mmCIF file of C-alpha atoms in Angstrom:
data_model
loop_
_atom_site.group_PDB
_atom_site.id
_atom_site.type_symbol
_atom_site.label_atom_id
_atom_site.label_comp_id
_atom_site.label_asym_id
_atom_site.label_seq_id
_atom_site.Cartn_x
_atom_site.Cartn_y
_atom_site.Cartn_z
ATOM 1 C CA UNK A 1 -9.030 24.129 -11.130
ATOM 2 C CA UNK A 2 -10.976 21.732 -8.551
ATOM 3 C CA UNK A 3 -9.833 21.515 -4.764
ATOM 4 C CA UNK A 4 -8.904 17.339 -4.044
ATOM 5 C CA UNK A 5 -9.925 16.986 -0.341
ATOM 6 C CA UNK A 6 -8.318 13.367 1.775
ATOM 7 C CA UNK A 7 -9.958 11.380 4.053
ATOM 8 C CA UNK A 8 -10.100 9.665 7.186
ATOM 9 C CA UNK A 9 -12.180 6.670 7.340
ATOM 10 C CA UNK A 10 -12.716 4.053 10.442
ATOM 11 C CA UNK A 11 -15.019 1.567 11.356
ATOM 12 C CA UNK A 12 -18.185 2.142 13.528
ATOM 13 C CA UNK A 13 -19.814 -1.224 14.324
ATOM 14 C CA UNK A 14 -20.840 -1.425 10.987
ATOM 15 C CA UNK A 15 -20.327 1.686 8.713
ATOM 16 C CA UNK A 16 -18.083 4.026 7.666
ATOM 17 C CA UNK A 17 -17.706 6.996 9.165
ATOM 18 C CA UNK A 18 -15.781 9.603 7.103
ATOM 19 C CA UNK A 19 -14.317 12.863 7.512
ATOM 20 C CA UNK A 20 -12.560 15.400 5.264
ATOM 21 C CA UNK A 21 -10.496 17.275 7.521
ATOM 22 C CA UNK A 22 -9.385 20.531 6.147
ATOM 23 C CA UNK A 23 -13.301 21.148 5.888
ATOM 24 C CA UNK A 24 -14.236 22.839 8.292
ATOM 25 C CA UNK A 25 -16.537 25.210 10.101
ATOM 26 C CA UNK A 26 -16.880 27.987 13.116
ATOM 27 C CA UNK A 27 -18.808 25.289 15.975
ATOM 28 C CA UNK A 28 -22.127 26.464 17.290
ATOM 29 C CA UNK A 29 -20.819 26.493 20.228
ATOM 30 C CA UNK A 30 -17.721 29.024 20.165
ATOM 31 C CA UNK A 31 -14.804 28.763 21.467
ATOM 32 C CA UNK A 32 -11.939 28.090 19.144
ATOM 33 C CA UNK A 33 -14.603 24.927 18.617
ATOM 34 C CA UNK A 34 -14.742 23.300 14.823
ATOM 35 C CA UNK A 35 -16.813 21.290 13.464
ATOM 36 C CA UNK A 36 -15.990 18.555 11.322
ATOM 37 C CA UNK A 37 -17.424 17.611 7.281
ATOM 38 C CA UNK A 38 -18.394 13.415 8.069
ATOM 39 C CA UNK A 39 -19.994 10.987 6.054
ATOM 40 C CA UNK A 40 -20.462 6.963 6.341
ATOM 41 C CA UNK A 41 -20.761 4.082 3.896
ATOM 42 C CA UNK A 42 -21.777 0.733 4.144
ATOM 43 C CA UNK A 43 -18.522 -0.227 2.149
ATOM 44 C CA UNK A 44 -14.658 0.800 1.435
ATOM 45 C CA UNK A 45 -15.530 0.942 -2.704
ATOM 46 C CA UNK A 46 -18.294 3.660 -1.168
ATOM 47 C CA UNK A 47 -16.123 6.060 1.145
ATOM 48 C CA UNK A 48 -15.178 8.124 -2.844
ATOM 49 C CA UNK A 49 -18.715 8.587 -3.724
ATOM 50 C CA UNK A 50 -19.775 9.402 -0.524
ATOM 51 C CA UNK A 51 -17.387 11.467 0.688
ATOM 52 C CA UNK A 52 -17.613 13.773 -2.368
ATOM 53 C CA UNK A 53 -21.092 14.143 -2.393
ATOM 54 C CA UNK A 54 -20.093 15.508 1.393
ATOM 55 C CA UNK A 55 -17.432 17.471 -0.006
ATOM 56 C CA UNK A 56 -19.400 19.391 -2.645
ATOM 57 C CA UNK A 57 -22.220 19.569 -0.830
ATOM 58 C CA UNK A 58 -20.022 21.102 2.353
ATOM 59 C CA UNK A 59 -17.972 23.522 -0.444
ATOM 60 C CA UNK A 60 -20.433 24.151 -2.920
ATOM 61 C CA UNK A 61 -18.622 23.423 -5.898
ATOM 62 C CA UNK A 62 -19.404 20.852 -8.487
ATOM 63 C CA UNK A 63 -15.406 20.852 -9.021
ATOM 64 C CA UNK A 64 -14.271 19.392 -5.349
ATOM 65 C CA UNK A 65 -12.546 16.036 -5.769
ATOM 66 C CA UNK A 66 -11.454 13.371 -3.443
ATOM 67 C CA UNK A 67 -8.483 12.993 -3.114
ATOM 68 C CA UNK A 68 -6.283 9.995 -0.884
ATOM 69 C CA UNK A 69 -8.382 8.005 1.750
ATOM 70 C CA UNK A 70 -6.741 7.088 4.380
ATOM 71 C CA UNK A 71 -8.047 4.335 6.924
ATOM 72 C CA UNK A 72 -7.840 4.935 10.481
ATOM 73 C CA UNK A 73 -6.838 0.955 11.832
ATOM 74 C CA UNK A 74 -5.804 -0.648 15.591
ATOM 75 C CA UNK A 75 -2.510 0.474 16.424
ATOM 76 C CA UNK A 76 -2.587 -3.943 16.045
ATOM 77 C CA UNK A 77 -3.112 -4.233 12.779
ATOM 78 C CA UNK A 78 -1.076 -1.111 11.567
ATOM 79 C CA UNK A 79 1.862 -3.208 13.876
ATOM 80 C CA UNK A 80 1.348 -6.830 11.563
ATOM 81 C CA UNK A 81 1.194 -4.724 8.275
ATOM 82 C CA UNK A 82 4.346 -2.695 8.957
ATOM 83 C CA UNK A 83 6.372 -6.535 9.988
ATOM 84 C CA UNK A 84 3.989 -7.432 7.095
ATOM 85 C CA UNK A 85 5.905 -4.273 4.898
ATOM 86 C CA UNK A 86 9.723 -5.415 6.417
ATOM 87 C CA UNK A 87 9.726 -9.233 6.082
ATOM 88 C CA UNK A 88 8.638 -9.173 2.353
ATOM 89 C CA UNK A 89 11.721 -6.544 1.776
ATOM 90 C CA UNK A 90 13.931 -8.621 4.025
ATOM 91 C CA UNK A 91 13.121 -11.581 1.636
ATOM 92 C CA UNK A 92 13.159 -9.581 -1.649
ATOM 93 C CA UNK A 93 16.977 -8.722 -0.425
ATOM 94 C CA UNK A 94 17.388 -12.459 0.756
ATOM 95 C CA UNK A 95 17.015 -13.050 -3.433
ATOM 96 C CA UNK A 96 18.796 -11.009 -4.371
ATOM 97 C CA UNK A 97 21.928 -12.251 -2.389
ATOM 98 C CA UNK A 98 20.648 -15.905 -2.702
ATOM 99 C CA UNK A 99 20.686 -15.185 -7.176
ATOM 100 C CA UNK A 100 24.264 -13.042 -6.604
ATOM 101 C CA UNK A 101 25.635 -16.492 -4.681
ATOM 102 C CA UNK A 102 24.205 -18.428 -7.636
ATOM 103 C CA UNK A 103 25.679 -16.402 -9.917
ATOM 104 C CA UNK A 104 29.568 -16.434 -8.753
ATOM 105 C CA UNK A 105 29.180 -19.984 -7.985
ATOM 106 C CA UNK A 106 28.042 -20.780 -11.763
ATOM 107 C CA UNK A 107 31.068 -18.762 -12.963
ATOM 108 C CA UNK A 108 33.238 -20.419 -10.413
ATOM 109 C CA UNK A 109 32.807 -23.524 -11.804
ATOM 110 C CA UNK A 110 32.555 -22.634 -15.751
ATOM 111 C CA UNK A 111 36.166 -21.077 -15.673
ATOM 112 C CA UNK A 112 37.488 -24.160 -14.244
ATOM 113 C CA UNK A 113 36.437 -25.576 -17.112
ATOM 114 C CA UNK A 114 33.412 -27.542 -16.442
ATOM 115 C CA UNK A 115 31.005 -27.954 -19.560
ATOM 116 C CA UNK A 116 26.352 -26.166 -18.294
ATOM 117 C CA UNK A 117 25.905 -30.084 -19.126
ATOM 118 C CA UNK A 118 28.257 -30.885 -16.113
ATOM 119 C CA UNK A 119 28.461 -27.421 -14.415
ATOM 120 C CA UNK A 120 23.874 -28.002 -13.948
ATOM 121 C CA UNK A 121 23.970 -31.513 -12.541
ATOM 122 C CA UNK A 122 27.153 -30.236 -9.871
ATOM 123 C CA UNK A 123 24.363 -27.903 -8.434
ATOM 124 C CA UNK A 124 21.631 -29.333 -9.217
ATOM 125 C CA UNK A 125 19.882 -26.992 -11.397
ATOM 126 C CA UNK A 126 19.253 -26.703 -15.003
ATOM 127 C CA UNK A 127 21.621 -26.715 -18.398
ATOM 128 C CA UNK A 128 19.384 -23.517 -19.348
ATOM 129 C CA UNK A 129 19.609 -22.075 -15.444
ATOM 130 C CA UNK A 130 22.939 -22.557 -15.972
ATOM 131 C CA UNK A 131 23.134 -20.727 -19.075
ATOM 132 C CA UNK A 132 21.435 -18.246 -17.297
ATOM 133 C CA UNK A 133 23.178 -17.054 -14.116
ATOM 134 C CA UNK A 134 26.452 -17.709 -16.623
ATOM 135 C CA UNK A 135 25.620 -14.192 -18.884
#
């Protein structure tokens, strides 16, 4: 059974620097200092392979595997992505609400005796859509 090591990566000039926080060794400086396994890659696509090589070299275990690669990003980028995710979730919820309202409108008109064709015309949607929303 192999051990899986997570990786933290960040942009460092033209390179990506990464560390494997769970792979450490005592520092020659002593006093509780630790050395963390680190490496570099030119692209994000190369991080996993380079980290794999570092993990094998550091542990001597040919079965050592790299797990998740987490990217350390500037706070403004994290804030923007979190905002985007929140807005997407709000958008999905709004679409679900809109669909429920549309179904309710179609059902109300159909229960009042309007045909599918007339319901489609007055709501400005296709007859096929009326049929879909009726179920």
